[in-house]
Coordinates of C-alpha atoms in Angstrom, one line a residue:
M1 CA -29.7 -16.7 43.6
S2 CA -33.0 -18.1 45.0
Q3 CA -33.6 -21.8 45.2
A4 CA -36.6 -21.4 42.8
A5 CA -34.4 -19.7 40.2
K6 CA -31.8 -22.5 40.5
K7 CA -34.6 -25.1 39.9
I8 CA -35.7 -23.2 36.8
E9 CA -32.2 -23.1 35.5
L10 CA -31.7 -26.8 36.3
A11 CA -35.0 -27.6 34.5
E12 CA -34.0 -25.6 31.5
G13 CA -30.6 -27.2 31.3
T14 CA -32.1 -30.6 31.6
T15 CA -34.6 -29.8 28.9
I16 CA -32.1 -28.7 26.3
Q17 CA -29.8 -31.6 27.1
S18 CA -32.7 -34.0 26.7
E19 CA -33.4 -32.4 23.3
F20 CA -29.8 -32.6 22.4
S21 CA -29.6 -36.3 23.4
R22 CA -31.3 -37.2 20.2
F23 CA -28.3 -35.9 18.2
E24 CA -25.6 -36.8 20.7
S25 CA -24.5 -40.0 19.1
F26 CA -24.1 -38.2 15.8
A27 CA -22.3 -35.3 17.4
K28 CA -19.7 -37.6 18.8
V29 CA -18.3 -38.4 15.3
L30 CA -18.1 -34.7 14.3
L31 CA -14.5 -33.7 13.4
D32 CA -15.1 -30.0 14.2
A33 CA -15.4 -28.4 17.6
Y34 CA -18.9 -28.1 19.0
V35 CA -20.5 -26.7 22.1
L36 CA -24.0 -26.8 23.5
L37 CA -25.1 -23.5 25.3
D38 CA -28.0 -22.7 27.5
T39 CA -29.8 -19.3 27.4
Q40 CA -27.2 -17.9 29.8
G41 CA -24.3 -18.9 27.5
R42 CA -23.1 -21.6 29.8
I43 CA -21.4 -24.6 28.3
L44 CA -23.5 -27.8 28.8
K45 CA -21.6 -30.0 26.4
A46 CA -18.3 -29.7 24.5
N47 CA -16.1 -32.1 22.7
Q48 CA -12.3 -32.6 22.7
M49 CA -11.9 -30.4 19.6
L50 CA -13.2 -27.4 21.4
A51 CA -10.8 -28.1 24.3
Q52 CA -8.0 -28.2 21.8
L53 CA -9.2 -25.0 20.2
T54 CA -9.4 -23.1 23.5
G55 CA -6.5 -24.7 25.3
Q56 CA -8.7 -25.7 28.2
T57 CA -10.0 -29.1 29.3
T58 CA -13.6 -29.9 28.8
R59 CA -14.0 -29.9 32.7
Q60 CA -12.6 -26.4 32.8
L61 CA -15.0 -25.3 30.0
L62 CA -18.0 -26.6 31.9
K63 CA -17.1 -24.5 34.9
I64 CA -17.0 -21.1 33.2
E65 CA -20.0 -18.8 33.4
N66 CA -20.5 -18.3 29.6
I67 CA -18.7 -19.0 26.4
D68 CA -17.7 -15.4 26.0
Q69 CA -15.1 -16.0 28.7
A70 CA -13.4 -18.6 26.5
L71 CA -14.0 -17.5 22.9
A72 CA -14.7 -14.1 21.3
F73 CA -16.4 -14.1 17.9
A74 CA -16.8 -11.2 15.4
V75 CA -18.0 -10.7 11.9
D76 CA -16.6 -7.6 10.1
G77 CA -15.6 -6.2 13.4
T78 CA -19.0 -6.6 15.0
K79 CA -19.2 -8.7 18.2
L80 CA -21.0 -12.1 17.9
G81 CA -21.4 -13.2 21.5
F82 CA -23.7 -15.8 22.9
K83 CA -26.6 -13.3 23.2
E84 CA -26.4 -12.6 19.5
L85 CA -26.2 -16.3 18.7
L86 CA -29.3 -16.9 20.7
E87 CA -31.3 -14.5 18.5
Y88 CA -31.2 -16.9 15.6
D89 CA -34.5 -18.7 15.2
S90 CA -33.4 -21.1 12.5
T91 CA -30.3 -23.0 11.5
I92 CA -27.7 -20.8 9.8
R93 CA -24.1 -21.0 8.6
I94 CA -21.9 -18.0 9.2
D95 CA -18.7 -17.6 7.1
E96 CA -15.7 -15.4 7.6
V97 CA -15.9 -15.2 11.4
S98 CA -12.9 -13.9 13.4
G99 CA -12.3 -15.8 16.5
N100 CA -10.0 -15.1 19.5
V101 CA -9.3 -17.4 22.4
I102 CA -9.5 -15.3 25.5
G103 CA -6.0 -14.6 26.8
H104 CA -4.3 -15.2 23.4
E105 CA -3.5 -12.7 20.6
T106 CA -3.8 -15.0 17.6
T107 CA -6.9 -14.4 15.5
L108 CA -8.5 -17.5 14.0
N109 CA -10.6 -17.8 10.8
L110 CA -13.7 -19.7 11.6
I111 CA -17.0 -21.0 10.1
L112 CA -19.9 -21.3 12.5
G113 CA -22.9 -23.5 12.3
V114 CA -25.8 -22.4 14.5
Y115 CA -28.6 -24.7 15.5
P116 CA -31.1 -23.2 18.0
F117 CA -33.0 -25.5 20.4
T118 CA -36.6 -24.7 21.5
D119 CA -39.0 -26.4 23.8
P120 CA -41.3 -28.6 21.6
A121 CA -44.3 -27.7 23.8
T122 CA -43.9 -24.0 24.5
H123 CA -41.5 -23.1 21.7
A124 CA -39.5 -21.2 24.2
K125 CA -35.8 -20.7 23.4
L126 CA -33.7 -23.3 25.3
G127 CA -30.2 -22.6 24.0
V128 CA -28.1 -23.2 20.9
F129 CA -25.8 -25.8 19.5
L130 CA -22.7 -24.2 17.9
L131 CA -20.4 -26.0 15.4
I132 CA -17.0 -24.4 15.0
R133 CA -14.8 -25.1 12.1
D134 CA -11.2 -23.7 12.2
V135 CA -10.2 -22.8 8.7
T136 CA -7.2 -20.6 9.7
A137 CA -4.6 -22.9 8.0
E138 CA -6.6 -23.2 4.8
T139 CA -7.3 -19.5 4.6
Q140 CA -3.6 -18.7 5.1
L141 CA -2.7 -21.2 2.3
Q142 CA -5.3 -19.6 0.0
D143 CA -3.9 -16.2 0.8
Q144 CA -0.4 -17.3 -0.2
Y145 CA -1.7 -18.7 -3.5
K146 CA -3.7 -15.5 -4.2
S147 CA -0.7 -13.4 -3.3
K148 CA 1.5 -15.3 -5.7
A149 CA -1.1 -15.2 -8.4
I150 CA -1.5 -11.4 -8.0
Q151 CA 2.3 -11.0 -8.1
S152 CA 2.5 -12.9 -11.4
I153 CA 0.2 -10.5 -13.2
T154 CA 1.0 -7.1 -11.6
D155 CA 3.9 -4.8 -12.2
P156 CA 6.0 -4.6 -9.0
L157 CA 6.7 -0.9 -9.3
T158 CA 3.2 0.5 -10.0
T159 CA 1.0 -2.5 -9.0
L160 CA -0.8 -2.1 -12.3
F161 CA -1.4 -5.2 -14.5
T162 CA 1.5 -6.4 -16.6
R163 CA 1.9 -6.3 -20.4
A164 CA 1.3 -10.1 -20.5
Y165 CA -2.0 -9.8 -18.6
F166 CA -3.0 -6.9 -20.8
E167 CA -2.6 -9.0 -23.9
E168 CA -4.4 -12.0 -22.4
S169 CA -7.3 -9.9 -21.1
L170 CA -7.7 -8.0 -24.4
D171 CA -7.5 -11.2 -26.4
G172 CA -10.2 -12.7 -24.2
Q173 CA -12.4 -9.6 -24.6
I174 CA -12.2 -9.7 -28.4
K175 CA -12.9 -13.5 -28.6
R176 CA -15.9 -13.0 -26.4
M177 CA -17.3 -10.2 -28.6
E178 CA -16.6 -12.2 -31.8
S179 CA -18.7 -15.1 -30.4
L180 CA -21.7 -12.9 -29.9
R181 CA -24.2 -11.5 -32.3
P182 CA -23.5 -7.8 -33.2
A183 CA -26.7 -6.8 -31.3
D184 CA -25.5 -8.5 -28.2
G185 CA -22.0 -7.2 -28.2
Y186 CA -20.5 -4.0 -26.8
P187 CA -17.6 -1.8 -27.9
V188 CA -14.1 -2.2 -26.5
S189 CA -11.8 0.8 -26.5
L190 CA -8.1 1.3 -25.8
V191 CA -6.3 4.2 -24.3
M192 CA -2.5 4.4 -24.7
C193 CA -0.7 6.8 -22.5
D194 CA 2.9 8.0 -22.4
I195 CA 4.6 10.2 -19.8
D196 CA 5.9 13.3 -21.5
F197 CA 9.7 14.0 -21.4
F198 CA 10.3 11.1 -19.1
K199 CA 13.9 10.9 -20.0
K200 CA 14.3 14.5 -18.8
I201 CA 12.8 13.6 -15.5
N202 CA 15.3 10.7 -15.1
D203 CA 18.2 12.8 -16.2
G204 CA 17.3 15.9 -14.2
F205 CA 16.0 14.3 -11.0
G206 CA 17.3 10.8 -11.0
H207 CA 15.9 7.4 -11.8
Q208 CA 14.3 7.1 -8.3
A209 CA 12.3 10.2 -9.1
G210 CA 11.2 8.6 -12.4
D211 CA 10.0 5.6 -10.4
Y212 CA 8.2 7.9 -8.0
V213 CA 6.5 9.7 -10.9
S214 CA 5.4 6.3 -12.4
K215 CA 3.8 5.3 -9.1
I216 CA 1.9 8.6 -8.9
V217 CA 0.6 8.2 -12.5
A218 CA -0.5 4.6 -11.6
R219 CA -2.4 5.9 -8.5
I220 CA -4.2 8.6 -10.5
M221 CA -5.0 6.1 -13.2
K222 CA -6.6 3.7 -10.8
N223 CA -8.7 6.5 -9.3
T224 CA -9.7 7.9 -12.7
F225 CA -10.9 4.8 -14.6
R226 CA -13.7 2.4 -13.7
K227 CA -13.1 -0.8 -11.7
T228 CA -14.1 -2.7 -14.8
D229 CA -11.3 -1.1 -16.8
V230 CA -8.0 -2.8 -17.0
C231 CA -5.0 -0.5 -16.3
C232 CA -1.6 -1.8 -17.3
R233 CA 2.0 -0.7 -17.4
Y234 CA 3.0 -1.7 -20.9
G235 CA 6.7 -0.9 -20.5
G236 CA 8.8 2.0 -19.1
E237 CA 6.7 5.2 -19.2
E238 CA 4.0 3.7 -21.4
F239 CA 0.6 2.6 -20.1
L240 CA -2.4 0.9 -21.7
I241 CA -6.0 0.8 -20.5
I242 CA -8.8 -1.6 -21.8
L243 CA -12.2 0.0 -21.5
P244 CA -15.0 -2.6 -22.0
A245 CA -18.4 -1.2 -23.0
A246 CA -16.9 2.2 -23.9
H247 CA -17.5 3.9 -27.2
F248 CA -14.7 6.0 -28.7
D249 CA -16.1 9.3 -27.4
N250 CA -16.5 8.0 -23.9
A251 CA -13.0 6.6 -23.9
G252 CA -11.7 10.0 -25.1
I253 CA -13.5 11.7 -22.2
A254 CA -11.9 9.3 -19.7
A255 CA -8.5 9.8 -21.3
N256 CA -8.8 13.6 -21.1
K257 CA -9.9 13.3 -17.5
L258 CA -6.8 11.4 -16.7
R259 CA -4.6 13.9 -18.6
L260 CA -6.0 16.8 -16.6
A261 CA -5.7 15.0 -13.3
I262 CA -2.1 14.3 -13.8
Q263 CA -1.4 17.8 -15.2
N264 CA -3.0 19.3 -12.0
E265 CA -1.1 17.0 -9.6
V266 CA 1.6 18.8 -7.6
I267 CA 4.6 16.5 -7.4
I268 CA 7.4 17.3 -5.0
Y269 CA 10.4 15.0 -4.9
E270 CA 13.2 15.8 -2.4
D271 CA 11.9 19.4 -2.1
R272 CA 11.9 19.9 -5.9
H273 CA 8.8 20.3 -8.0
I274 CA 8.5 17.9 -11.0
P275 CA 6.2 19.2 -13.7
L276 CA 4.3 16.3 -15.2
T277 CA 2.0 15.8 -18.2
I278 CA 1.0 12.8 -20.3
S279 CA -0.2 12.3 -23.8
C280 CA -2.9 9.8 -24.7
G281 CA -4.1 8.0 -27.8
V282 CA -7.6 6.4 -28.1
A283 CA -8.9 3.7 -30.5
T284 CA -12.0 1.5 -30.5
I285 CA -11.6 -2.1 -31.6
Q286 CA -13.3 -3.0 -34.8
I287 CA -14.6 -6.4 -33.7
G288 CA -14.2 -9.0 -36.4
K289 CA -12.3 -6.6 -38.7
E290 CA -8.9 -6.2 -37.1
T291 CA -6.6 -7.7 -34.5
Y292 CA -5.9 -6.0 -31.2
L293 CA -2.4 -5.3 -32.5
E294 CA -3.9 -3.2 -35.3
T295 CA -6.1 -1.4 -32.8
M296 CA -3.0 -0.7 -30.7
A297 CA -1.2 0.6 -33.7
R298 CA -4.0 3.1 -34.3
A299 CA -4.0 4.2 -30.7
D300 CA -0.2 4.5 -30.9
L301 CA -0.5 6.7 -34.0
A302 CA -3.1 8.9 -32.2
L303 CA -0.6 9.2 -29.3
Y304 CA 2.2 10.2 -31.6
E305 CA -0.1 12.9 -33.1
C306 CA -1.0 14.1 -29.7
K307 CA 2.7 14.5 -28.7
H308 CA 3.5 16.1 -32.1
N309 CA 0.8 18.7 -31.7
G310 CA 1.9 19.5 -28.1

């Protein structure tokens, strides 16, 4: 590198550090890791928190060529290196950043704060101040709570919602509709499903085959209904679906689509074919005129007639 280039780099480094000096007293009390980078990605300033995060001393960090040799950042799998960080022209916060300390396999969950520095006179980019918050422990704790919460409302066999969640969700839907003016509300329909001849499946193929069939029905159910619909395992071979904003005819179309999808599914269990069909009953809740139990009774009656008529 020529002596002139070295002088330019030295001048640039001095300029960004002089700009940063206005904030340095404040930066010293930050509880998160921070680093000051020049346009080459070299570390000009770093605090002890960054040293702890990377497992290197601040002296070692100041000797590396650029921060990419110490930390690797990515957002949704896309690399976020120092060159990408330098492209920001204004202060920005970046959530859900994956971070890896070079030489270590552990992935960190980070939040980045990016503050670009420019020359006051020329507006040329001088570098960037990077604030790094490690939220790995908090994220893991949240994931544990989420996992427990999900487990409490989902059926362990089918991963559909439980009967208790169905009743709570349906009760909430009805109360919300009752609180609105008729013109502002929307219909709520129910579909009740039952696997045909399920006892014969258990007796002829075994209870594990029955569990296998229930899982397949649940998978097809999830793929058939909308994401806004609430699919539940009500008990045994019986399933219930809440369809918000669905009229009776639309709910019937959805139920028939499910019936055909299950009928056309080729199920092989331990080299044996299991023929499978379901029956469905549909009812639309008469908001303000009946309880959801009465609606369910009408859907159940429709289901019985479906089975009776083959």
